[in-house]
Coordinates of C-alpha atoms in Angstrom, one line a residue:
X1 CA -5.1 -5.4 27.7
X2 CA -1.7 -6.1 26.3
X3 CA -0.7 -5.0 23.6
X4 CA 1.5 -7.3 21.0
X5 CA 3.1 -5.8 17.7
X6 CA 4.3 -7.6 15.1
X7 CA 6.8 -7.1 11.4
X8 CA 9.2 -9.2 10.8
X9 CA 10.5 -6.6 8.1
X10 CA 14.6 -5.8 8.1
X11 CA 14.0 -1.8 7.1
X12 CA 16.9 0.2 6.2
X13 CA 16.1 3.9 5.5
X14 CA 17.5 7.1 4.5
X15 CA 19.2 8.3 1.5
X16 CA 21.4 5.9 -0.8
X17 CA 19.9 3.3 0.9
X18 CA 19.2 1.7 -2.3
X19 CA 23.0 0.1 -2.1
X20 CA 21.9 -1.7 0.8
X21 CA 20.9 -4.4 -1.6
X22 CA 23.7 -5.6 -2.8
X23 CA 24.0 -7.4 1.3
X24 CA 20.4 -7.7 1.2
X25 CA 20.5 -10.3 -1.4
X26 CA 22.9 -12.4 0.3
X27 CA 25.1 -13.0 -2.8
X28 CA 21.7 -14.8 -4.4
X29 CA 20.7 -14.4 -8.2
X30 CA 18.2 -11.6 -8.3
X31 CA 15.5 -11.0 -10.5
X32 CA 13.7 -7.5 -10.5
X33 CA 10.3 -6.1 -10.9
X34 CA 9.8 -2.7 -11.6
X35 CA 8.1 0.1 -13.6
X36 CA 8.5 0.8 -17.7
X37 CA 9.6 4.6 -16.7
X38 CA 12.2 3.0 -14.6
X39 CA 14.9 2.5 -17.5
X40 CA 14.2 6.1 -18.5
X41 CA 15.2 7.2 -15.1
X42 CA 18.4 5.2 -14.8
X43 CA 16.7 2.9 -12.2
X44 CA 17.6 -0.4 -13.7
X45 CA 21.5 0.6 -14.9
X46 CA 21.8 1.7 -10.8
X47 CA 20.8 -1.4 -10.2
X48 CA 22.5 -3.2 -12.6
X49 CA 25.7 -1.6 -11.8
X50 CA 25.8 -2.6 -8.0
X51 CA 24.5 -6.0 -8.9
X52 CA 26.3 -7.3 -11.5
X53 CA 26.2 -10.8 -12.9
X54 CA 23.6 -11.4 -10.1
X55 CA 21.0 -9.5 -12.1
X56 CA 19.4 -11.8 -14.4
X57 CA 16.3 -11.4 -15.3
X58 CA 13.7 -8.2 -15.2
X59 CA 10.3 -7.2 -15.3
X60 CA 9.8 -3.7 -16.2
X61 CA 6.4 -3.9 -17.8
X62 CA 4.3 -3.8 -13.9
X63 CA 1.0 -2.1 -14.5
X64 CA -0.9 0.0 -12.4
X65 CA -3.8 -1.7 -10.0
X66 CA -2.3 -5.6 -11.3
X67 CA -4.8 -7.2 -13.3
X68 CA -4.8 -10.7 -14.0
X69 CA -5.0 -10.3 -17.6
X70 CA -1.9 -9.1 -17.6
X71 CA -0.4 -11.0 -14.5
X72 CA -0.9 -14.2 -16.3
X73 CA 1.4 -14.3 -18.7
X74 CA 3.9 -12.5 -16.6
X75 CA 3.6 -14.7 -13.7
X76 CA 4.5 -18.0 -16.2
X77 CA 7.0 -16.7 -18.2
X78 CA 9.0 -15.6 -14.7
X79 CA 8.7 -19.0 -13.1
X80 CA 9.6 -20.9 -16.5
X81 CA 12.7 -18.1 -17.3
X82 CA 13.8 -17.1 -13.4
X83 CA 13.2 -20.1 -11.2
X84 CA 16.8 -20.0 -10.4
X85 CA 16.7 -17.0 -8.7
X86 CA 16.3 -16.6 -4.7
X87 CA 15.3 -13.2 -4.4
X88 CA 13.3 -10.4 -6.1
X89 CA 13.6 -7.2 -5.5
X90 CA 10.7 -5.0 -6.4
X91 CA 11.4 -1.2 -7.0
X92 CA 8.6 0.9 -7.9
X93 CA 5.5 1.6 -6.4
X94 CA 2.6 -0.1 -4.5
X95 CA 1.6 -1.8 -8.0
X96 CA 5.3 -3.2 -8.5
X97 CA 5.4 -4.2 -5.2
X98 CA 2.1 -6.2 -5.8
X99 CA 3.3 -7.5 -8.5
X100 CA 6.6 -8.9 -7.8
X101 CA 4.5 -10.5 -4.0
X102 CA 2.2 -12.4 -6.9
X103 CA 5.1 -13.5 -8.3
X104 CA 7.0 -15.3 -5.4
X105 CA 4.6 -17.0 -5.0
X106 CA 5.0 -20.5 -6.7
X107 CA 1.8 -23.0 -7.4
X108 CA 2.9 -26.9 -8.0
X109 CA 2.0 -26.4 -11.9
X110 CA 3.7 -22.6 -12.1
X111 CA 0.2 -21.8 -13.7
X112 CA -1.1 -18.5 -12.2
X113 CA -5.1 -20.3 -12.5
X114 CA -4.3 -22.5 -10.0
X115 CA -3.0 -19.3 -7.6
X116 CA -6.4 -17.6 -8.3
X117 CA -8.4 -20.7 -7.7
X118 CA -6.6 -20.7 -4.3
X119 CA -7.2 -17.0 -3.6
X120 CA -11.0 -17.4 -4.7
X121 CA -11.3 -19.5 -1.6
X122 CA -10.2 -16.9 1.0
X123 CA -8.1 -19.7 2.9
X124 CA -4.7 -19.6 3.9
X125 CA -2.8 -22.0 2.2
X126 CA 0.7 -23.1 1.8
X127 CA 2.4 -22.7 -1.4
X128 CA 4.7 -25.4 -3.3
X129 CA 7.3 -22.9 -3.5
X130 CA 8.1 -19.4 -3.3
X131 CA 11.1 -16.3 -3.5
X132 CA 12.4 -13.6 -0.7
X133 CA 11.6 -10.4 -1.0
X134 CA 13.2 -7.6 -1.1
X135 CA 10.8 -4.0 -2.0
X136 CA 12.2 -0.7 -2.2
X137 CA 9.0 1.7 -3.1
X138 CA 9.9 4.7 -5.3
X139 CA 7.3 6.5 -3.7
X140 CA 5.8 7.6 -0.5
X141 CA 2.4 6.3 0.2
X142 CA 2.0 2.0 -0.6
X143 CA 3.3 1.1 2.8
X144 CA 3.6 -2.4 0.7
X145 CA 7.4 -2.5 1.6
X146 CA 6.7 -3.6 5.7
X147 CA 3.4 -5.3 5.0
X148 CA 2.5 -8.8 3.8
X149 CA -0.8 -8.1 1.6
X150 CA -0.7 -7.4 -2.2
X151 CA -4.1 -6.7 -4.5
X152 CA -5.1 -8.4 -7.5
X153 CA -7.4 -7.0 -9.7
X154 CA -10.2 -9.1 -12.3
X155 CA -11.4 -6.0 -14.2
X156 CA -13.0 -7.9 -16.3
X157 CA -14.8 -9.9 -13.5
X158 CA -15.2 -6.9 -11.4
X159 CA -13.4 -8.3 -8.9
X160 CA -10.1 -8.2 -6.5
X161 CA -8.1 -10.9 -4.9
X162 CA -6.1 -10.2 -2.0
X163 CA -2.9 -12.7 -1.2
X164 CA -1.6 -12.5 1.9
X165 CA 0.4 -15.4 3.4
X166 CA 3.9 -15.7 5.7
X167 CA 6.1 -15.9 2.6
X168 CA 4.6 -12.3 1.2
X169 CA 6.7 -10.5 4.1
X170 CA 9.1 -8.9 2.3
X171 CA 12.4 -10.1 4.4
X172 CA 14.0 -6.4 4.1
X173 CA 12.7 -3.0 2.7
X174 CA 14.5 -0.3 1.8
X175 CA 13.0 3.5 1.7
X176 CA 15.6 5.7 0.3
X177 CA 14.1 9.2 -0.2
X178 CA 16.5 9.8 -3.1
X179 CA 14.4 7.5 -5.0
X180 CA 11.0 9.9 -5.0
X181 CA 12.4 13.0 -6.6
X182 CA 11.4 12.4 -10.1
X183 CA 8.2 11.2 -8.8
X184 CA 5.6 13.9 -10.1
X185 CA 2.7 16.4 -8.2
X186 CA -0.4 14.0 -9.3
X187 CA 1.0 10.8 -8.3
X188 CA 2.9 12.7 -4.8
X189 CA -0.5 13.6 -3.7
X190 CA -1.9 10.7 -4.2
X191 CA 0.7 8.3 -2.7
X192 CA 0.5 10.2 0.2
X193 CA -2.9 10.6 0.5
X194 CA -3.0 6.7 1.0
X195 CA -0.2 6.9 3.4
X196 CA -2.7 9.4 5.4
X197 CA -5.3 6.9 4.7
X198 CA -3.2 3.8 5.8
X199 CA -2.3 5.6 9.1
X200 CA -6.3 6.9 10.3
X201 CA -7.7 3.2 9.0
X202 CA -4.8 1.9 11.7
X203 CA -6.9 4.3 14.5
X204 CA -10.4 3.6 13.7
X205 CA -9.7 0.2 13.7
X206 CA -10.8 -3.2 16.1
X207 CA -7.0 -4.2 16.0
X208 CA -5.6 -0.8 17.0
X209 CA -3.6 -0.6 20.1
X210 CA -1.0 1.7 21.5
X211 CA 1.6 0.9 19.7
X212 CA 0.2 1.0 16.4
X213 CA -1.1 4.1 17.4
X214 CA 2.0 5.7 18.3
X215 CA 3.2 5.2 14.5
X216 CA -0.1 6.3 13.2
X217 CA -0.6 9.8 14.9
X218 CA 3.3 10.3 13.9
X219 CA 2.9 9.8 10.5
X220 CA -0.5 11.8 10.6
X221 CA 0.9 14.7 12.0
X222 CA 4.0 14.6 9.8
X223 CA 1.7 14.2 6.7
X224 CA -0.5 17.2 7.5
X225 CA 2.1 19.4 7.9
X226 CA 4.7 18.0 5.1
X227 CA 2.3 17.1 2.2
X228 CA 0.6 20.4 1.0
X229 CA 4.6 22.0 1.3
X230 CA 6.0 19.0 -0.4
X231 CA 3.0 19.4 -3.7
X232 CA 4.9 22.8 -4.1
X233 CA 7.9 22.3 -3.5
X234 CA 8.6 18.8 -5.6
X235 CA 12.7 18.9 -5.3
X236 CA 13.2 19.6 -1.3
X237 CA 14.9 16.9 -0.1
X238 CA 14.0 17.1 3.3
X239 CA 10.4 17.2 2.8
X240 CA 10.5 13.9 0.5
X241 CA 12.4 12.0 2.7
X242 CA 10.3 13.5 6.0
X243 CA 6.9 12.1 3.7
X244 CA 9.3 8.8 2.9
X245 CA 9.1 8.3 6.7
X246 CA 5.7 9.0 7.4
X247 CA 4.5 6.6 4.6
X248 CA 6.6 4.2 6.5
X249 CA 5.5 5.2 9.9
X250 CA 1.9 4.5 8.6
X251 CA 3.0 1.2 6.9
X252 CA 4.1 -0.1 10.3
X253 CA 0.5 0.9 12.2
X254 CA -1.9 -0.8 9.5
X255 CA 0.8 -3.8 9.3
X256 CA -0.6 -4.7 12.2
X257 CA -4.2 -3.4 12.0
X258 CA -4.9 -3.8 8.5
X259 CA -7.2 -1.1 7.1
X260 CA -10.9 -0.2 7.3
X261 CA -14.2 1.2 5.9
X262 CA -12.2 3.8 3.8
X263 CA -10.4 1.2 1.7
X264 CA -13.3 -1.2 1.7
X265 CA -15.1 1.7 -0.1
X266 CA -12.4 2.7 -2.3
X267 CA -12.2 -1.1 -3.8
X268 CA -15.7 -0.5 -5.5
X269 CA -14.7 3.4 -6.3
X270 CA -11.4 1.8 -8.2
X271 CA -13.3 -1.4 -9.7
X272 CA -16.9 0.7 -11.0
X273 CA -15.2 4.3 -11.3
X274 CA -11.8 4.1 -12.1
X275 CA -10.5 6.0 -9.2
X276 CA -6.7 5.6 -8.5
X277 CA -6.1 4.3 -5.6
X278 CA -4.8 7.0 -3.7
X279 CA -8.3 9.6 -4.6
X280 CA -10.6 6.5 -3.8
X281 CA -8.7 5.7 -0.3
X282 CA -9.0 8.9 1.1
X283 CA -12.0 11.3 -0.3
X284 CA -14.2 9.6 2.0
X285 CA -11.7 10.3 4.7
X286 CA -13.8 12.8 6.6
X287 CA -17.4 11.0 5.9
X288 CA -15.5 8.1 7.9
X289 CA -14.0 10.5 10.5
X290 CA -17.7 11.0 11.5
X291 CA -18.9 7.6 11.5
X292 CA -15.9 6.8 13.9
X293 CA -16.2 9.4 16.2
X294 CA -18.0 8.9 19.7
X295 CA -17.9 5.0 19.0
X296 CA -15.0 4.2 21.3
X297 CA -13.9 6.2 23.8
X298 CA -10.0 4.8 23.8
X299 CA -10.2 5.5 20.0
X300 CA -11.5 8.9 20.1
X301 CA -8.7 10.0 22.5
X302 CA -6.6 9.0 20.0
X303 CA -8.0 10.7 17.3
X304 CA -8.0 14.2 19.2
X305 CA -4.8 14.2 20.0
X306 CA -4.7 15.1 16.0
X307 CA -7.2 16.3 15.5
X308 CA -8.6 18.6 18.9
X309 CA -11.8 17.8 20.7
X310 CA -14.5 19.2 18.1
X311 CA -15.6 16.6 15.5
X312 CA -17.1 19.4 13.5
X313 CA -13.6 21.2 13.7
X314 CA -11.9 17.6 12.9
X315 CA -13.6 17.2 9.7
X316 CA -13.8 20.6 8.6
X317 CA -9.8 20.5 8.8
X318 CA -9.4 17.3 7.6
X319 CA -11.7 18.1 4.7
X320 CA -10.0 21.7 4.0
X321 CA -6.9 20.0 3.5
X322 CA -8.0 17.6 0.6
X323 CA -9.6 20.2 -1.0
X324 CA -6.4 22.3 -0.4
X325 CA -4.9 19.5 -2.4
X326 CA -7.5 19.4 -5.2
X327 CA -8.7 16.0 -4.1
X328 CA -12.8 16.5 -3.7
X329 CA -14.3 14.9 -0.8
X330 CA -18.1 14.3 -2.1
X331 CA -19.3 10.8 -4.0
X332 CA -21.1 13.1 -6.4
X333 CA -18.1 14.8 -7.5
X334 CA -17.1 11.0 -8.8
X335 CA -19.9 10.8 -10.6
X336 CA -21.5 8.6 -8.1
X337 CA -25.4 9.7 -7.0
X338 CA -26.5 9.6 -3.4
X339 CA -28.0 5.7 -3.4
X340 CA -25.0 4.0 -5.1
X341 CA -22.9 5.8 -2.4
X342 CA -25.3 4.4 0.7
X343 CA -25.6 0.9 -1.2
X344 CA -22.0 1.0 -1.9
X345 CA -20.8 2.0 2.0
X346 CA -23.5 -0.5 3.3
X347 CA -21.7 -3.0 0.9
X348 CA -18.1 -1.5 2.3
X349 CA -18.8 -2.0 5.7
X350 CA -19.7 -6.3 5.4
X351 CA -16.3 -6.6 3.4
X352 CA -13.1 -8.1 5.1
X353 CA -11.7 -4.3 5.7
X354 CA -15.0 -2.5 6.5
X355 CA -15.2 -5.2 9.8
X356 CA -12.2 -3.5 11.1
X357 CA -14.1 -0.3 11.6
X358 CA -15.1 0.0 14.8
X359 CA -18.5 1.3 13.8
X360 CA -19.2 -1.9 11.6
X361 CA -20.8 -3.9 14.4
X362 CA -23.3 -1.0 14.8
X363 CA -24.2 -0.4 11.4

């Protein structure tokens, strides 16, 4: 079968990438999204300073896991006070990057009702108007910066929205490792524990192929070996920008792919449980492990060339090393009991993501 792989993402990586965006922008009036520690940390005077006068507006009050309670208001305000800028550049993590794709994109009325009505129907549609791109994540893990999808969250509703249309590409991101040092041991895990998630949902997947695989097995094997090193070891520079690449590597694979049955689950752990994203993404890793393997014998070659022919073996490793990073693997040890965990993977695997697994069509 051939193979075809697709991102239309301009990525410039390394560190002091993060000047790159003064040609990124393309001499356009920027506005930029980011996170309310970012002004603590310098973030938006480094910014500022190789910007200049083209910096005119900022949001800096991005919440995690976006909710449209706060969205709203955000979203009207920026397309009332910044419609004369042409590109946004989001600098943060996966939630600021989320954010500022909401933001681009522009509804007729520039009320944000009318762009959850149109993500309510699950349609692609065409928006009136919308904003380039530009994302450079502050930590390694979203994968956000080379894919087109962002997540909206209704708390209040228990539900999630996801957008995802041509314009959400961001046209260029930039990963500069220099950028994650501040970033502390909670939130390193955990970023890269949904890199680690983003790259074995590109395997087990219907859409996988051998390109996405080759990024996916390189940023596994990168992440297995570089994260538990990296938790204690927070300054080395080498091992933040060898887990900036991974998350990157693993951005590229599900780009194409999109994820599977462990983010399907982790939408209802985040939504009844409260479980960041990064936990409820990749505790179920090795449950999933086991549900994939022996259901497709391209896939499983795949997989052992991580992991070694023994599934036992497989998840036993795979398990040891979450636990190695205090993340628990078990849905009791979330406070969820053994029927709300069957109800909610038999609920996970009919959702948009858990019909990428390749064991969906059998369950």
């Amino acid at each position: 079968m051939p193979a075809f792989f697709h991102n239309p993402v301009a990525t410039c990586f390394g560190s002091g990438s993060l000047d790159q965006i003064c040609t990124l922008s393309e001499n356009h009036n920027v506005a930029l999204v980011t996170f309310p520690e970012a002004r603590g940390l310098g973030l938006i005077d480094r910014v500022q300073a190789l910007l200049g006068e083209r910096l005119v507006y900022i949001v800096e009050d991005v919440q995690p896991n976006p909710d449209v309670a706060h969205l709203r208001s955000t979203y009207e305000r920026f397309w009332v006070e910044a419609e004369h800028c042409q590109t946004v550049i989001a600098l943060g993590g996966g939630s600021a990057i989320d954010t500022a794709k909401a933001l681009i994109v522009g509804t007729e009325s520039g009320q944000f009702d009318e762009l959850l009505g149109l993500l309510a129907l699950g349609k692609p549609f065409t928006p009136a108007r919308s904003k380039a791109l530009i994302a450079a994540p502050t930590t390694a893990g979203t994968g956000s910066e080379v894919t087109p999808w962002a997540t909206i969250w209704d708390s209040a509703a228990q539900k999630k929205y996801s957008l995802h249309l041509e314009c959400t590409w961001p046209k260029a991101a930039i990963v500069d490792p220099e950028l994650m040092l501040t970033v502390p041991a909670g939130v390193t895990v955990s970023t890269g524990l949904d890199a680690l998630s983003h790259a074995l949902e590109a395997i087990w997947n219907v859409n996988a192929n051998p390109l996405s695989d080759t990024f996916a097995v390189s940023a596994i094997e990168d992440i297995l070996d570089c994260l538990p090193q990296l938790q204690r070891d927070l300054g080395n520079r080498d091992l933040r920008a060898r887990m900036a690449l991974a998350a990157l590597k693993a951005g590229m694979a599900f780009s194409n792919t999109k994820t599977a049955l462990a983010h399907s689950i982790s939408y209802e752990m985040t939504l009844r449980h409260g479980v960041p994203h990064g936990i409820a993404c990749s505790f179920s890793l090795p449950l999933v492990l086991g549900l994939a393997w022996g259901r497709d014998s391209a896939r499983d070659c795949t997989l052992q060339r991580i992991f070694g022919p023994d599934l036992d073996q497989a998840s036993t490793r795979l398990r040891a090393f979450l636990h190695n990073l205090g993340v628990m693997t078990d849905f009791a040890d979330y406070g969820v009991d053994a029927d709300e965990a069957q109800a909610m993977i038999a609920h996970a695997l009919r959702g948009a993501r858990g019909k990428n697994f390749i064991g969906a069509s059998a369950a």
